[in-house]
Amino acid sequence: MKKLLILCSSALLLHGVVSAGPGDKKGQWQSLFNGKDLKGWKQLGGKAQYSATGNEIIGTTVLETPNSFLATEKEYGNFILELEFKLDKEFNSGIQFRSQSRQDYQNGRVFGYQMEIDPSDRKWSGGIYEEGRRGWQYPMELNPAGQNAFKKNDWNKYRIECRGSEIRTWVNGVPTAHLVDTALAKGFIALQVHSIGKKADDAGKNIRWRNIRIIEDPANNQYSPYDQIYVVDNIPNDLSAQQKKNGFQLLWDGKTSKGWRGAYKKEFPTAGWTLNDGTITIHQSNGNEMGSGGDIVTDKEYGTFELEFEFKLTEGANSGLKYFVNESYKTDGKSAIGLEYQVLDDEKHPDAKLGRDGDRTLSSLYDLMPRKQIKQALKPIGEWNKGRIIVFRNNHVEHWLNGFKVLEYERGSQAFKDLVAISKYKNWQNFGLWPEGHILLQDHGNEVSFRSLRIKTL
């Protein structure tokens, strides 16, 4: 009988029913909440109320208080975390992980990764936000299939896996976010009660957490197998394991000019462009089109694809990334012709004020279609931005900026042809309608840097 009890207890432990005690080895489920009190937790920031009642931790909103956090006293690096929560009334919240609070950073403000709890119609539950610093790292617009996993007015199960630079999340068993990032290697886990203003109806709202458990330093076979959701990789010129599985390749190797050459030329330019420290940089020259080095293009041509890239503007700079570039057109020494994802300092470069309705601003389809005005998508000049272009088999095209879809159109549609007819491209026969074309980085005489160019053919 004693042997049978031991075997049953081991089986229950493996399935997460029995919590491991303090003397057990890592790699097994351990409870972070004893079901009775808040031992092992501490409150940071804000004045929200936390209590332990009936095997639940309950957080209650308080008027006119900033974000509040109930944090573990212990820090965690590599782990698998699972918990359940329920909102009694709708309000925004989140689960902090690998988070920190230091007096040398904004007087102890909590910062770090957060798995979003968002019951609004935006449906961003499961996305990854960096509280107190960089903001959205994985907006859920990147994974529409995961946006419907959250259940309003019911218990939801969250899962977070951290393995080195790899961070993954699930809502009720549905994969929601996949981030590769090295900003924070470890930190505490915390239960957030969001800040509340002066609106009386927002006071006294409750969020309940239960079944909070963790595996520290899991074995590789304890992590979930890879899936097919989009990966945000913040490591320059990197290809993560899941990106490779999903079919992505580096369009630039981060070191050499292999695969690239000057537009209308056989070799890579000997002036104007430099390849240093994992960046391709076109340097300041005369501020005019085709400045000192000229445009560079890929050796290969691409038809349907998903392309992502990072770019960094200097003040007042102008450049662009073009696709479906056709070198059969004669441009008399000017930039090669193709559809263009505009790369521009909207505030300081005069081209942003030209065109129609802002169709020459950052991330617009140059001289054809303006981007949506999404404030969160914009970053200050001098910071790295993430661009993304998707060309589907049905000729549907999307432009993205820093995780937000900013425009979409149908290549070859009557609406597209009508836009071309009133643009600077109206005299170029079959503009934008070729089945394939080169990808181009533009020299417009200003200093702009590029990196992390990755492509997946569809």
Coordinates of N, CA and C in Angstrom, one line a residue, residues 187-305:
G187 N 13.8 37.9 -13.3 CA 13.1 38.9 -12.5 C 11.9 38.2 -11.8
F188 N 11.1 39.0 -11.1 CA 10.0 38.5 -10.3 C 8.8 38.3 -11.2
I189 N 7.8 37.6 -10.7 CA 6.5 37.4 -11.3 C 5.6 38.3 -10.5
A190 N 4.6 39.0 -11.1 CA 3.7 39.8 -10.4 C 2.3 39.8 -11.0
L191 N 1.3 40.0 -10.1 CA -0.1 40.1 -10.5 C -0.4 41.6 -10.5
Q192 N -0.8 42.1 -11.7 CA -1.1 43.5 -11.8 C -2.6 43.8 -11.6
V193 N -2.8 44.9 -10.8 CA -4.1 45.6 -10.8 C -3.9 47.0 -11.5
H194 N -4.5 47.2 -12.6 CA -4.2 48.4 -13.4 C -4.6 49.7 -12.7
S195 N -3.9 50.7 -13.1 CA -4.2 52.1 -12.5 C -5.6 52.5 -12.7
I196 N -6.1 53.3 -11.8 CA -7.5 53.7 -11.9 C -7.5 55.2 -11.7
G197 N -8.3 55.9 -12.4 CA -8.4 57.4 -12.3 C -9.5 57.8 -11.3
K198 N -10.3 58.8 -11.7 CA -11.3 59.4 -10.8 C -12.7 58.9 -11.1
K199 N -12.9 58.0 -12.1 CA -14.2 57.5 -12.4 C -14.7 56.6 -11.4
A200 N -15.8 56.9 -10.7 CA -16.2 56.2 -9.5 C -16.6 54.7 -9.9
D201 N -17.1 54.5 -11.1 CA -17.5 53.1 -11.5 C -16.3 52.2 -11.6
D202 N -15.1 52.7 -11.7 CA -13.9 51.8 -11.8 C -13.4 51.3 -10.5
A203 N -13.9 51.9 -9.4 CA -13.5 51.5 -8.0 C -14.1 50.1 -7.7
G204 N -13.4 49.3 -6.9 CA -14.0 48.1 -6.4 C -14.1 47.0 -7.3
K205 N -13.5 47.0 -8.5 CA -13.5 45.9 -9.4 C -12.5 44.9 -9.0
N206 N -12.9 43.6 -9.1 CA -12.0 42.5 -8.6 C -11.4 41.7 -9.8
I207 N -10.2 41.2 -9.6 CA -9.6 40.2 -10.4 C -9.2 39.0 -9.5
R208 N -9.5 37.8 -9.9 CA -9.2 36.6 -9.0 C -8.1 35.7 -9.7
W209 N -7.2 35.3 -9.0 CA -6.1 34.4 -9.5 C -6.2 33.1 -8.7
R210 N -5.9 32.0 -9.3 CA -5.8 30.7 -8.6 C -4.9 29.7 -9.4
N211 N -4.6 28.6 -8.8 CA -3.8 27.6 -9.4 C -2.5 28.2 -10.0
I212 N -1.8 29.0 -9.2 CA -0.6 29.6 -9.7 C 0.6 28.7 -9.4
R213 N 1.2 28.2 -10.5 CA 2.2 27.1 -10.3 C 3.3 27.4 -11.4
I214 N 4.5 26.8 -11.0 CA 5.7 27.1 -11.9 C 6.6 25.9 -11.9
I215 N 7.3 25.7 -13.0 CA 8.4 24.8 -13.1 C 9.7 25.6 -13.4
E216 N 10.6 25.6 -12.5 CA 11.9 26.3 -12.6 C 12.8 25.4 -13.5
D217 N 13.6 26.1 -14.3 CA 14.6 25.4 -15.1 C 14.1 24.1 -15.8
P218 N 13.1 24.2 -16.6 CA 12.5 23.0 -17.1 C 13.5 22.3 -18.1
A219 N 13.3 21.0 -18.2 CA 14.1 20.3 -19.3 C 13.5 20.7 -20.6
N220 N 14.3 20.5 -21.7 CA 13.9 20.9 -23.0 C 12.6 20.2 -23.4
N221 N 12.4 18.9 -23.0 CA 11.2 18.2 -23.4 C 10.0 18.6 -22.6
Q222 N 10.2 19.5 -21.7 CA 9.0 20.0 -20.9 C 8.4 21.3 -21.6
Y223 N 9.2 21.9 -22.4 CA 8.7 23.1 -23.2 C 7.8 22.6 -24.3
S224 N 6.9 23.5 -24.8 CA 6.0 23.1 -25.8 C 6.7 23.0 -27.2
P225 N 6.2 22.1 -28.0 CA 6.8 22.1 -29.4 C 6.5 23.3 -30.1
Y226 N 7.3 23.6 -31.2 CA 7.0 24.8 -32.0 C 5.8 24.7 -32.8
D227 N 5.2 25.9 -33.0 CA 4.0 26.0 -33.8 C 4.2 26.8 -35.0
Q228 N 3.3 27.6 -35.5 CA 3.5 28.3 -36.7 C 3.1 29.8 -36.6
I229 N 2.9 30.3 -35.4 CA 2.6 31.7 -35.2 C 3.8 32.6 -35.5
Y230 N 3.5 33.9 -35.8 CA 4.5 34.8 -36.2 C 5.5 35.1 -35.0
V231 N 6.7 35.2 -35.3 CA 7.7 35.4 -34.2 C 8.3 36.9 -34.3
V232 N 8.3 37.6 -33.2 CA 9.0 38.8 -33.2 C 10.4 38.6 -32.6
D233 N 11.4 38.8 -33.4 CA 12.8 38.5 -33.0 C 13.6 39.8 -32.9
N234 N 13.9 40.2 -31.7 CA 14.6 41.5 -31.4 C 16.1 41.4 -31.5
I235 N 16.6 40.2 -31.7 CA 18.1 40.0 -31.8 C 18.5 40.4 -33.2
P236 N 19.4 41.4 -33.4 CA 19.7 41.8 -34.8 C 20.3 40.6 -35.6
N237 N 19.8 40.5 -36.9 CA 20.2 39.6 -37.9 C 20.2 38.1 -37.4
D238 N 19.2 37.8 -36.5 CA 19.1 36.5 -36.0 C 18.0 35.8 -36.7
L239 N 18.1 34.4 -36.7 CA 17.0 33.6 -37.1 C 16.7 32.6 -36.0
S240 N 15.6 32.7 -35.3 CA 15.3 31.8 -34.2 C 14.9 30.4 -34.8
A241 N 14.8 29.5 -33.9 CA 14.5 28.1 -34.3 C 13.1 28.0 -35.0
Q242 N 12.1 28.8 -34.3 CA 10.8 28.7 -34.9 C 10.7 29.5 -36.2
Q243 N 11.5 30.6 -36.4 CA 11.5 31.3 -37.6 C 12.0 30.4 -38.8
K244 N 13.0 29.6 -38.5 CA 13.5 28.7 -39.5 C 12.5 27.7 -39.8
K245 N 11.8 27.2 -38.8 CA 10.7 26.2 -39.0 C 9.6 26.8 -39.9
N246 N 9.3 28.1 -39.6 CA 8.3 28.8 -40.4 C 8.7 29.2 -41.8
G247 N 10.0 28.9 -42.2 CA 10.4 29.2 -43.5 C 11.1 30.5 -43.8
F248 N 11.5 31.2 -42.7 CA 12.2 32.5 -42.9 C 13.7 32.2 -43.2
Q249 N 14.3 33.1 -44.0 CA 15.7 33.1 -44.3 C 16.2 34.6 -44.1
L250 N 17.5 34.7 -43.9 CA 18.1 36.0 -43.8 C 18.3 36.5 -45.3
L251 N 17.8 37.7 -45.5 CA 17.9 38.3 -46.8 C 19.3 39.0 -46.9
W252 N 19.9 39.4 -45.8 CA 21.2 39.9 -45.7 C 21.9 39.1 -44.5
D253 N 23.1 38.7 -44.7 CA 23.8 37.8 -43.8 C 24.4 38.6 -42.6
G254 N 24.3 39.9 -42.6 CA 24.7 40.7 -41.5 C 26.2 41.1 -41.5
K255 N 26.9 40.6 -42.5 CA 28.3 40.8 -42.6 C 28.9 41.3 -43.9
T256 N 28.4 40.6 -45.0 CA 29.0 40.8 -46.3 C 27.9 41.3 -47.3
S257 N 28.4 41.6 -48.5 CA 27.5 42.1 -49.5 C 26.9 41.0 -50.4
K258 N 27.1 39.7 -49.9 CA 26.6 38.6 -50.7 C 25.1 38.7 -50.9
G259 N 24.7 38.5 -52.2 CA 23.3 38.5 -52.5 C 22.8 39.9 -52.9
W260 N 23.6 40.9 -52.8 CA 23.3 42.3 -53.1 C 24.2 42.9 -54.1
R261 N 23.8 43.9 -54.9 CA 24.6 44.6 -55.9 C 24.0 46.0 -56.1
G262 N 24.7 46.8 -56.8 CA 24.1 48.1 -57.1 C 23.0 47.9 -58.2
A263 N 22.0 48.8 -58.1 CA 20.9 48.8 -59.1 C 21.5 49.1 -60.5
Y264 N 21.2 48.3 -61.5 CA 21.7 48.5 -62.9 C 23.2 48.2 -62.9
K265 N 23.7 47.5 -61.9 CA 25.2 47.2 -61.9 C 25.4 45.7 -61.6
K266 N 26.6 45.3 -61.8 CA 26.9 43.9 -61.5 C 27.6 43.7 -60.1
E267 N 28.1 44.8 -59.6 CA 28.9 44.7 -58.3 C 28.2 45.6 -57.2
F268 N 28.6 45.4 -56.0 CA 28.1 46.2 -54.9 C 28.9 47.5 -54.9
P269 N 28.2 48.6 -54.6 CA 28.9 50.0 -54.7 C 30.2 50.0 -53.9
T270 N 31.2 50.7 -54.4 CA 32.4 50.9 -53.6 C 32.4 52.1 -52.8
A271 N 31.4 53.0 -52.9 CA 31.3 54.2 -52.1 C 29.9 54.4 -51.6
G272 N 29.7 55.1 -50.6 CA 28.4 55.5 -50.1 C 27.9 54.5 -49.0
W273 N 27.9 53.2 -49.3 CA 27.4 52.2 -48.4 C 28.5 51.6 -47.5
T274 N 28.2 51.3 -46.2 CA 29.1 50.6 -45.4 C 28.4 49.4 -44.7
L275 N 29.1 48.3 -44.4 CA 28.5 47.2 -43.8 C 29.4 46.9 -42.5
N276 N 28.9 47.5 -41.4 CA 29.7 47.4 -40.1 C 28.8 47.1 -39.0
D277 N 29.3 46.3 -38.0 CA 28.5 46.0 -36.8 C 27.1 45.6 -37.0
G278 N 26.9 44.8 -38.0 CA 25.6 44.2 -38.3 C 24.6 45.1 -38.9
T279 N 25.1 46.2 -39.5 CA 24.1 47.2 -40.1 C 24.6 47.5 -41.5
I280 N 23.6 47.7 -42.4 CA 23.9 48.3 -43.7 C 23.6 49.8 -43.6
T281 N 24.5 50.7 -43.9 CA 24.3 52.1 -43.8 C 24.6 52.8 -45.1
I282 N 23.7 53.6 -45.5 CA 23.9 54.6 -46.6 C 24.3 55.9 -45.9
H283 N 25.4 56.5 -46.3 CA 25.8 57.7 -45.5 C 25.4 59.0 -46.2
Q284 N 25.4 60.0 -45.4 CA 25.0 61.3 -45.9 C 25.9 61.8 -47.1
S285 N 25.3 62.3 -48.1 CA 26.0 62.9 -49.2 C 25.4 64.3 -49.6
N286 N 24.7 64.3 -50.7 CA 24.2 65.6 -51.2 C 22.7 65.8 -50.9
G287 N 22.0 64.8 -50.2 CA 20.6 64.9 -50.0 C 19.7 64.7 -51.2
N288 N 20.3 64.3 -52.3 CA 19.5 64.1 -53.5 C 19.4 62.6 -53.8
E289 N 18.4 62.3 -54.7 CA 18.2 61.0 -55.1 C 19.4 60.4 -55.8
M290 N 19.7 59.1 -55.4 CA 20.9 58.4 -55.9 C 22.2 59.2 -55.5
G291 N 22.3 59.5 -54.2 CA 23.4 60.3 -53.7 C 24.8 59.9 -54.1
S292 N 25.5 59.2 -53.3 CA 26.9 58.9 -53.5 C 27.1 57.4 -54.0
G293 N 26.3 56.5 -53.4 CA 26.5 55.1 -53.8 C 25.5 54.5 -54.7
G294 N 24.3 55.2 -54.7 CA 23.2 54.6 -55.5 C 22.5 53.5 -54.8
D295 N 21.3 53.2 -55.4 CA 20.5 52.1 -54.8 C 21.2 50.8 -54.8
I296 N 20.8 49.9 -53.9 CA 21.3 48.5 -53.9 C 20.1 47.6 -54.0
V297 N 20.2 46.5 -54.7 CA 19.1 45.5 -54.9 C 19.6 44.1 -54.7
T298 N 18.6 43.3 -54.4 CA 18.9 41.8 -54.3 C 19.2 41.2 -55.6
D299 N 20.1 40.2 -55.6 CA 20.4 39.5 -56.8 C 19.1 38.8 -57.3
K300 N 18.3 38.2 -56.3 CA 17.1 37.4 -56.7 C 15.9 38.3 -56.8
E301 N 14.9 37.8 -57.5 CA 13.6 38.5 -57.6 C 12.6 37.7 -56.8
Y302 N 11.6 38.4 -56.3 CA 10.6 37.8 -55.4 C 9.2 38.2 -55.9
G303 N 8.3 37.2 -55.7 CA 6.9 37.4 -56.1 C 6.0 37.5 -54.9
T304 N 5.6 36.4 -54.3 CA 4.8 36.4 -53.1 C 5.7 36.2 -51.9
F305 N 5.7 37.0 -50.9 CA 6.7 36.9 -49.8 C 6.2 37.6 -48.6

